[in-house]
CSV table of C-alpha atoms in Angstrom, one decimal:
chain,number,residue,atom,x,y,z
A,1,MET,CA,147.6,332.6,160.8
A,2,THR,CA,144.2,333.2,162.5
A,3,THR,CA,141.4,330.8,161.7
A,4,VAL,CA,138.2,332.6,160.9
A,5,HIS,CA,135.6,331.7,163.4
A,6,HIS,CA,131.9,331.8,162.7
A,7,ALA,CA,129.4,332.4,165.5
A,8,PRO,CA,126.0,330.8,165.3
A,9,PRO,CA,123.9,332.8,162.8
A,10,THR,CA,120.4,334.1,163.4
A,11,PRO,CA,117.7,333.5,160.9
A,12,THR,CA,118.1,337.1,159.5
A,13,ASP,CA,121.9,337.5,159.4
A,14,GLY,CA,122.5,335.9,156.1
A,15,GLY,CA,124.2,332.8,157.5
A,16,PRO,CA,124.0,329.2,156.2
A,17,ASP,CA,120.6,327.7,155.6
A,18,ARG,CA,119.5,326.5,159.0
A,19,THR,CA,116.5,324.6,157.7
A,20,ALA,CA,118.4,322.3,155.4
A,21,ILE,CA,117.4,318.7,156.0
A,22,GLY,CA,120.2,316.7,157.6
A,23,ALA,CA,122.2,319.8,158.6
A,24,ALA,CA,121.7,319.5,162.4
A,25,SER,CA,121.8,315.7,162.5
A,26,GLY,CA,124.9,315.9,160.3
A,27,LEU,CA,126.8,317.9,162.9
A,28,LEU,CA,125.7,315.4,165.5
A,29,GLY,CA,127.1,312.6,163.4
A,30,GLN,CA,130.4,314.5,163.0
A,31,TYR,CA,131.2,314.7,166.7
A,32,ARG,CA,134.3,312.7,167.5
A,33,ALA,CA,135.0,313.3,171.2
A,34,ALA,CA,138.4,314.9,170.7
A,35,ASP,CA,139.9,316.9,173.6
A,36,ASP,CA,139.3,320.2,171.8
A,37,GLU,CA,135.8,319.4,170.4
A,38,ALA,CA,132.4,320.5,171.8
A,39,PHE,CA,128.9,319.8,170.7
A,40,LEU,CA,125.8,321.8,171.9
A,41,ALA,CA,122.2,321.4,170.7
A,42,SER,CA,119.2,323.4,171.9
A,43,PRO,CA,115.7,324.0,170.7
A,44,THR,CA,117.1,327.0,168.7
A,45,ARG,CA,120.4,325.8,167.2
A,46,THR,CA,123.1,323.1,166.9
A,47,LEU,CA,126.8,323.9,167.3
A,48,LEU,CA,129.9,321.8,166.6
A,49,ALA,CA,133.1,323.5,167.8
A,50,ALA,CA,136.7,322.4,167.2
A,51,GLY,CA,140.1,323.7,168.2
A,52,VAL,CA,141.0,326.3,170.8
A,53,HIS,CA,141.7,329.9,169.9
A,54,ALA,CA,141.8,331.0,173.5
A,55,ARG,CA,140.9,329.7,176.9
A,56,VAL,CA,139.1,331.8,179.5
A,57,PRO,CA,141.6,332.3,182.3
A,58,GLN,CA,141.1,331.1,185.9
A,59,ASP,CA,141.6,334.1,188.2
A,60,ALA,CA,139.8,336.1,190.8
A,61,ARG,CA,137.9,338.4,188.4
A,62,PRO,CA,134.2,337.8,187.9
A,63,LEU,CA,133.5,335.2,185.3
A,64,PRO,CA,131.5,337.6,183.0
A,65,VAL,CA,134.5,340.0,183.0
A,66,ARG,CA,137.0,337.2,182.1
A,67,VAL,CA,134.8,335.9,179.3
A,68,ALA,CA,134.1,339.4,177.9
A,69,GLU,CA,137.9,340.2,177.8
A,70,THR,CA,138.7,336.8,176.2
A,71,LEU,CA,136.1,337.5,173.5
A,72,ALA,CA,137.4,341.0,172.9
A,73,GLY,CA,140.9,339.6,172.6
A,74,ALA,CA,139.7,337.1,170.0
A,75,ARG,CA,138.1,339.9,168.1
A,76,ARG,CA,141.3,341.9,168.1
A,77,ALA,CA,143.2,338.9,166.9
A,78,GLY,CA,140.9,338.7,163.8
A,79,VAL,CA,138.4,336.1,164.9
A,80,GLU,CA,135.1,336.9,163.2
A,81,ARG,CA,132.1,336.9,165.5
A,82,PRO,CA,133.8,335.0,168.4
A,83,LEU,CA,131.9,333.1,171.0
A,84,VAL,CA,132.8,331.2,174.1
A,85,VAL,CA,131.6,327.6,174.7
A,86,GLY,CA,131.9,325.2,177.6
A,87,ALA,CA,130.9,324.5,181.2
A,88,VAL,CA,130.8,326.4,184.5
A,89,ALA,CA,131.3,324.7,187.9
A,90,PHE,CA,128.7,324.4,190.6
A,91,ASP,CA,130.9,326.2,193.1
A,92,HIS,CA,131.8,329.7,192.2
A,93,ASP,CA,135.4,329.0,193.2
A,94,GLY,CA,135.4,325.8,191.2
A,95,ARG,CA,137.3,325.3,187.9
A,96,ASP,CA,135.4,326.3,184.8
A,97,GLU,CA,136.0,324.8,181.4
A,98,LEU,CA,135.4,327.6,178.8
A,99,ALA,CA,137.1,328.5,175.6
A,100,VAL,CA,136.8,330.4,172.4
A,101,PRO,CA,136.9,327.7,169.7
A,102,ALA,CA,139.1,328.0,166.6
A,103,ARG,CA,136.2,326.8,164.4
A,104,VAL,CA,132.4,326.6,164.8
A,105,ARG,CA,129.8,325.2,162.5
A,106,SER,CA,126.1,325.7,163.1
A,107,ALA,CA,122.8,324.5,162.0
A,108,GLY,CA,119.1,324.7,163.1
A,109,ALA,CA,117.6,322.8,165.9
A,110,LEU,CA,117.8,319.0,166.0
A,111,ARG,CA,114.1,318.7,166.7
A,112,ASP,CA,113.4,320.4,163.4
A,113,ASP,CA,115.6,318.1,161.4
A,114,PRO,CA,113.5,315.1,160.1
A,115,LEU,CA,116.6,312.9,160.0
A,116,ILE,CA,116.8,313.0,163.8
A,117,ALA,CA,114.0,310.5,163.9
A,118,LEU,CA,116.3,307.8,162.4
A,119,PRO,CA,117.3,305.2,165.0
A,120,ALA,CA,120.6,305.8,166.9
A,121,PRO,CA,123.3,303.1,166.9
A,122,ARG,CA,122.6,300.4,169.5
A,123,ALA,CA,124.7,300.4,172.6
A,124,ALA,CA,127.5,297.9,172.5
A,125,GLN,CA,127.3,295.2,175.1
A,126,ALA,CA,129.9,295.9,177.8
A,127,GLY,CA,130.7,294.6,181.2
A,128,TRP,CA,130.1,297.4,183.7
A,129,ARG,CA,131.3,297.6,187.3
A,130,ILE,CA,129.0,299.9,189.3
A,131,ARG,CA,129.8,301.6,192.6
A,132,PRO,CA,127.1,303.9,194.1
A,133,VAL,CA,128.4,306.9,196.0
A,134,PRO,CA,127.0,307.1,198.5
A,135,GLU,CA,125.3,303.7,199.0
A,136,PRO,CA,121.5,303.9,198.7
A,137,GLU,CA,121.1,303.5,202.5
A,138,ALA,CA,123.5,306.3,203.2
A,139,TYR,CA,121.7,308.6,200.7
A,140,GLY,CA,118.4,307.9,202.4
A,141,ALA,CA,119.9,308.7,205.8
A,142,GLY,CA,121.2,311.9,204.3
A,143,VAL,CA,117.8,312.9,203.1
A,144,ALA,CA,116.3,312.1,206.5
A,145,ALA,CA,118.9,314.2,208.3
A,146,ALA,CA,118.2,317.1,205.9
A,147,VAL,CA,114.4,316.8,206.5
A,148,GLU,CA,115.1,317.2,210.3
A,149,ARG,CA,117.1,320.4,209.6
A,150,LEU,CA,114.3,321.7,207.4
A,151,ARG,CA,111.8,321.1,210.1
A,152,GLY,CA,114.0,322.9,212.5
A,153,GLY,CA,113.9,326.0,210.3
A,154,GLU,CA,117.5,326.0,209.3
A,155,LEU,CA,116.6,326.2,205.6
A,156,SER,CA,113.6,325.8,203.2
A,157,LYS,CA,115.0,323.4,200.6
A,158,VAL,CA,118.2,321.5,199.8
A,159,VAL,CA,119.0,319.4,196.8
A,160,LEU,CA,121.0,316.2,197.5
A,161,ALA,CA,122.7,314.3,194.8
A,162,ARG,CA,124.3,310.9,194.5
A,163,THR,CA,126.5,309.3,191.8
A,164,LEU,CA,127.2,306.0,190.2
A,165,GLU,CA,130.9,305.3,189.4
A,166,LEU,CA,130.9,303.0,186.4
A,167,THR,CA,133.9,301.2,184.9
A,168,SER,CA,133.7,299.4,181.5
A,169,ASP,CA,135.8,296.6,180.1
A,170,ARG,CA,136.3,298.5,176.9
A,171,PRO,CA,136.9,302.2,175.9
A,172,LEU,CA,133.7,304.3,175.8
A,173,ASP,CA,132.1,305.2,172.5
A,174,LEU,CA,131.1,308.7,173.4
A,175,PRO,CA,129.9,309.8,169.9
A,176,ALA,CA,127.4,306.8,170.0
A,177,VAL,CA,126.3,307.8,173.5
A,178,LEU,CA,125.7,311.4,172.3
A,179,GLN,CA,123.7,310.1,169.4
A,180,ARG,CA,121.4,308.1,171.6
A,181,LEU,CA,120.9,311.0,174.1
A,182,ALA,CA,120.1,313.5,171.3
A,183,ARG,CA,117.8,311.2,169.4
A,184,ARG,CA,115.9,310.2,172.5
A,185,ASP,CA,115.0,313.8,173.5
A,186,PRO,CA,115.8,316.0,170.4
A,187,GLY,CA,113.8,318.9,171.8
A,188,GLY,CA,116.1,319.2,174.9
A,189,TYR,CA,119.6,320.4,175.5
A,190,THR,CA,122.3,317.9,174.5
A,191,PHE,CA,125.9,318.6,175.1
A,192,ALA,CA,129.4,317.1,175.1
A,193,VAL,CA,132.2,319.5,176.1
A,194,PRO,CA,135.8,319.1,177.3
A,195,ALA,CA,135.9,318.9,181.1
A,196,GLY,CA,139.6,319.0,181.7
A,197,ALA,CA,142.3,316.3,182.2
A,198,GLY,CA,141.2,314.5,179.1
A,199,SER,CA,137.6,314.0,180.3
A,200,THR,CA,134.3,314.9,178.7
A,201,LEU,CA,131.1,316.3,180.2
A,202,ILE,CA,128.3,314.7,178.3
A,203,GLY,CA,124.5,314.7,178.9
A,204,ALA,CA,121.0,315.8,177.9
A,205,SER,CA,119.5,318.5,180.2
A,206,PRO,CA,115.8,319.4,180.1
A,207,GLU,CA,116.4,322.7,181.9
A,208,LEU,CA,117.2,326.1,180.4
A,209,LEU,CA,118.8,328.3,183.0
A,210,LEU,CA,118.9,331.6,181.0
A,211,SER,CA,118.9,332.7,177.3
A,212,ARG,CA,119.3,336.2,175.9
A,213,ARG,CA,118.7,337.4,172.4
A,214,GLY,CA,118.9,341.1,172.1
A,215,THR,CA,117.0,342.5,175.1
A,216,ALA,CA,114.7,339.4,175.3
A,217,VAL,CA,115.4,337.1,178.3
A,218,LEU,CA,114.0,333.6,178.9
A,219,ALA,CA,114.3,331.2,181.8
A,220,ASN,CA,112.6,327.9,182.2
A,221,PRO,CA,113.1,326.5,185.7
A,222,LEU,CA,112.1,322.9,186.4
A,223,ALA,CA,111.4,321.7,190.0
A,224,GLY,CA,109.1,318.9,191.1
A,225,SER,CA,109.4,315.7,189.2
A,226,VAL,CA,107.9,312.2,188.9
A,227,PRO,CA,109.1,309.2,186.9
A,228,ARG,CA,107.2,308.3,183.7
A,229,SER,CA,105.4,305.0,183.2
A,230,GLU,CA,105.4,302.8,180.1
A,231,ASP,CA,101.6,302.3,180.7
A,232,LEU,CA,99.8,305.2,179.0
A,233,GLY,CA,97.0,305.4,181.5
A,234,GLU,CA,99.4,305.4,184.5
A,235,ASP,CA,101.7,307.9,182.8
A,236,VAL,CA,98.8,310.4,182.4
A,237,ARG,CA,97.7,309.8,186.0
A,238,ARG,CA,101.2,310.6,187.2
A,239,ALA,CA,101.4,313.8,185.2
A,240,ALA,CA,98.0,314.9,186.5
A,241,ALA,CA,98.9,314.1,190.1
A,242,LEU,CA,102.2,316.1,189.7
A,243,LEU,CA,100.3,319.2,188.7
A,244,GLU,CA,98.3,318.9,192.0
A,245,SER,CA,101.0,317.7,194.4
A,246,PRO,CA,101.4,320.2,197.3
A,247,LYS,CA,104.9,319.0,198.0
A,248,ASP,CA,106.1,319.4,194.3
A,249,LEU,CA,104.2,322.7,193.8
A,250,HIS,CA,105.9,324.1,196.9
A,251,GLU,CA,109.3,323.0,195.7
A,252,HIS,CA,108.6,324.6,192.3
A,253,ALA,CA,107.4,327.8,193.8
A,254,VAL,CA,110.6,328.2,195.8
A,255,VAL,CA,112.6,328.1,192.6
A,256,VAL,CA,110.4,330.4,190.6
A,257,ASP,CA,110.3,333.0,193.4
A,258,ALA,CA,114.2,332.9,193.6
A,259,ILE,CA,114.5,333.4,189.8
A,260,ARG,CA,111.9,336.2,189.8
A,261,ALA,CA,113.8,338.0,192.5
A,262,ALA,CA,117.2,337.6,190.8
A,263,LEU,CA,116.0,338.8,187.4
A,264,ALA,CA,113.8,341.7,188.5
A,265,PRO,CA,116.6,344.2,189.0
A,266,TYR,CA,117.8,343.6,185.4
A,267,CYS,CA,114.4,343.7,183.6
A,268,ARG,CA,112.0,346.5,182.7
A,269,ASN,CA,109.3,343.9,182.7
A,270,LEU,CA,109.0,340.3,183.7
A,271,ASP,CA,106.3,337.8,182.9
A,272,VAL,CA,105.9,335.0,185.5
A,273,PRO,CA,102.9,332.7,185.1
A,274,GLU,CA,100.9,332.0,188.2
A,275,ARG,CA,101.0,328.2,187.8
A,276,PRO,CA,103.5,325.8,186.3
A,277,THR,CA,102.9,323.5,183.3
A,278,LEU,CA,104.4,320.1,182.5
A,279,VAL,CA,107.5,319.2,180.6
A,280,ARG,CA,108.2,315.6,179.7
A,281,THR,CA,111.4,313.8,178.8
A,282,ALA,CA,111.7,310.1,177.9
A,283,ALA,CA,112.2,309.3,181.6
A,284,MET,CA,110.5,312.1,183.7
A,285,TRP,CA,107.6,314.5,184.1
A,286,HIS,CA,108.7,317.9,185.4
A,287,LEU,CA,106.8,321.0,186.6
A,288,ALA,CA,108.1,323.9,184.5
A,289,THR,CA,107.5,327.7,184.4
A,290,THR,CA,108.5,329.8,181.4
A,291,ILE,CA,109.7,333.2,182.6
A,292,SER,CA,110.2,335.9,180.0
A,293,GLY,CA,111.4,339.5,180.3
A,294,GLU,CA,112.9,342.5,178.6
A,295,LEU,CA,116.3,343.8,179.7
A,296,ALA,CA,116.5,347.4,181.0
A,297,ASP,CA,120.2,347.6,180.1
A,298,PRO,CA,121.1,345.9,176.8
A,299,ALA,CA,124.7,345.7,177.9
A,300,VAL,CA,124.0,343.0,180.4
A,301,SER,CA,125.0,339.7,178.9
A,302,ALA,CA,123.4,336.3,179.1
A,303,LEU,CA,126.3,335.0,181.1
A,304,GLU,CA,126.0,337.8,183.6
A,305,LEU,CA,122.3,337.1,184.1
A,306,ALA,CA,123.0,333.3,184.3
A,307,CYS,CA,125.6,334.0,187.0
A,308,ALA,CA,123.1,336.0,188.9
A,309,LEU,CA,120.8,333.0,188.9
A,310,HIS,CA,123.3,330.3,189.5
A,311,PRO,CA,122.9,328.1,191.5
A,312,THR,CA,119.1,328.2,191.6
A,313,PRO,CA,117.1,326.4,194.4
A,314,ALA,CA,116.4,323.7,191.7
A,315,VAL,CA,120.0,322.4,192.1
A,316,CYS,CA,121.1,323.8,195.4
A,317,GLY,CA,118.4,325.0,197.8
A,318,THR,CA,117.4,328.0,199.7
A,319,PRO,CA,118.8,330.0,201.4
A,320,THR,CA,121.6,329.4,199.0
A,321,ASP,CA,124.6,329.8,201.4
A,322,VAL,CA,123.0,327.5,204.0
A,323,ALA,CA,122.0,324.9,201.3
A,324,ARG,CA,125.6,324.9,200.0
A,325,ARG,CA,126.9,324.2,203.5
A,326,VAL,CA,124.4,321.4,204.1
A,327,ILE,CA,125.3,319.9,200.7
A,328,GLY,CA,129.0,320.0,201.6
A,329,GLU,CA,128.3,318.3,204.9
A,330,ILE,CA,126.1,315.5,203.5
A,331,GLU,CA,127.3,314.7,200.0
A,332,PRO,CA,130.5,312.6,200.1
A,333,PHE,CA,131.9,313.9,196.7
A,334,GLU,CA,132.7,317.1,194.9
A,335,ARG,CA,130.1,318.1,192.3
A,336,GLY,CA,132.6,319.8,189.9
A,337,LEU,CA,130.7,320.7,186.8
A,338,TYR,CA,127.6,318.8,187.8
A,339,THR,CA,124.7,321.3,188.6
A,340,GLY,CA,126.8,324.1,187.1
A,341,MET,CA,125.9,325.4,183.7
A,342,VAL,CA,126.9,324.6,180.1
A,343,GLY,CA,126.4,326.6,177.0
A,344,TRP,CA,127.6,329.4,174.8
A,345,GLY,CA,127.8,333.2,174.7
A,346,ASP,CA,128.9,335.7,172.1
A,347,GLU,CA,130.5,339.2,172.2
A,348,SER,CA,127.1,340.9,171.8
A,349,GLY,CA,125.9,339.3,175.0
A,350,ASP,CA,123.6,336.8,173.5
A,351,GLY,CA,123.8,333.2,174.6
A,352,GLU,CA,122.1,330.1,176.1
A,353,TRP,CA,123.1,328.6,179.4
A,354,VAL,CA,121.6,325.3,180.5
A,355,VAL,CA,121.6,323.7,184.0
A,356,THR,CA,124.1,320.8,183.9
A,357,ILE,CA,122.0,317.8,184.9
A,358,ARG,CA,121.2,314.3,183.4
A,359,CYS,CA,124.9,314.1,182.7
A,360,ALA,CA,128.1,312.2,183.4
A,361,GLN,CA,131.8,312.9,183.4
A,362,ALA,CA,133.5,310.4,181.1
A,363,GLN,CA,137.1,309.4,180.6
A,364,ASP,CA,138.5,306.4,178.7
A,365,ARG,CA,136.7,303.5,180.4
A,366,THR,CA,135.0,305.3,183.3
A,367,LEU,CA,131.8,307.2,183.8
A,368,ARG,CA,130.6,309.2,186.8
A,369,VAL,CA,126.9,309.6,186.4
A,370,TYR,CA,125.0,312.2,188.6
A,371,ALA,CA,121.4,312.6,189.8
A,372,GLY,CA,119.8,314.7,192.5
A,373,ALA,CA,116.4,315.4,194.2
A,374,GLY,CA,115.0,318.4,195.9
A,375,VAL,CA,114.4,317.8,199.6
A,376,VAL,CA,111.7,319.8,201.5
A,377,GLU,CA,109.9,319.2,204.8
A,378,GLN,CA,107.5,316.7,203.2
A,379,SER,CA,110.2,314.6,201.5
A,380,ARG,CA,110.5,310.9,202.2
A,381,PRO,CA,113.9,309.2,201.8
A,382,GLU,CA,112.5,306.3,199.7
A,383,ALA,CA,110.8,308.7,197.3
A,384,GLU,CA,113.9,310.8,196.8
A,385,LEU,CA,115.9,307.6,196.2
A,386,ALA,CA,113.4,306.5,193.6
A,387,GLU,CA,113.5,309.9,191.9
A,388,THR,CA,117.3,309.9,191.6
A,389,SER,CA,117.1,306.3,190.3
A,390,ALA,CA,114.6,307.4,187.6
A,391,LYS,CA,116.8,310.4,186.7
A,392,PHE,CA,119.8,308.1,186.2
A,393,ARG,CA,117.9,306.2,183.5
A,394,THR,CA,118.4,309.0,180.9
A,395,PHE,CA,122.1,308.5,180.8
A,396,LEU,CA,122.4,304.9,181.7
A,397,GLU,CA,120.1,303.8,178.9
A,398,ALA,CA,122.1,305.8,176.4
A,399,ALA,CA,125.3,304.2,177.7
A,400,GLY,CA,123.9,300.7,177.5
A,401,VAL,CA,124.0,300.1,181.2
A,402,ALA,CA,121.3,297.8,182.5
A,403,LEU,CA,120.5,298.1,186.2
């Protein structure tokens, strides 16, 4: 017997009341970190998916083709308004984790639910063993080596990441971690999705890669960052300095130009502001540009557009092929799903795909937490190390890890 599946309703499709107080936070509270369960929250909706109707196959066909055929098969099998949810790897030949769920419940945005302001459960005290990969000194040396290659003209930008491998003395409470991530930044993109082999990809990204609703397209690239300060005056000073920083403005412009070039062939019009604005999270200030457009061909899906953008210079570098090679030579680990994309898409082509940052891969008692920084000619190893340390804070504080 086929389980009827409900895709996320729009405000005009007669779906459930998306403004009900407690609906979105209620779905957050019902997440249980099962192997077949996924939670996604964005500034437009909250989704809780359970069960697997069909998995998107891993083969040589383009990802949008495989997803479209999986959705069409679900529709033929009697699934009502099917959608795909999950994560896409950083490398195009990496393993993606995408599936059509058996059941999906939806609500409005977490940020619009007054109950999201209630405090999250406190992190349990746990003994953590922490191993940096690479060690901070080795990361700094990698940044310095990349700067030399940038000055030699080999590339314009590269993003170098590092990880912390954490082991706890007790099983992880992922639902509680998700609660703390979501309640700390309810206006962002919070996710917890299966990541294969019994693991979970969990995080709170500030960056929308691409969304599509009908023919309306939206991208919100972030590049150029500075840690926030607990002192209000210093926090404002840092934000103002970021808006005028030549290094960060250059880094941001590289990303915006790449997204403009990638989207232009698909859009009849494209609006790209001349200067970035600021986006804040609990831990960071970011330079951000909201890019909007109208599709020339309504048959082009959100996932197809996202694949055309992925990976942007914000998580890889430019030129892309050279930056990928440099990353492979300098980073001593495989990124997997980190700096890929996570989100949902439906059979009409609508969807939201988010850059997979501020995240960790979790399994039983272990966490691998990721953070990266954009390296340009003006970069200094100590500054990029400090930036990655600040970016770790988002996840580590939610997990109850004190550094």
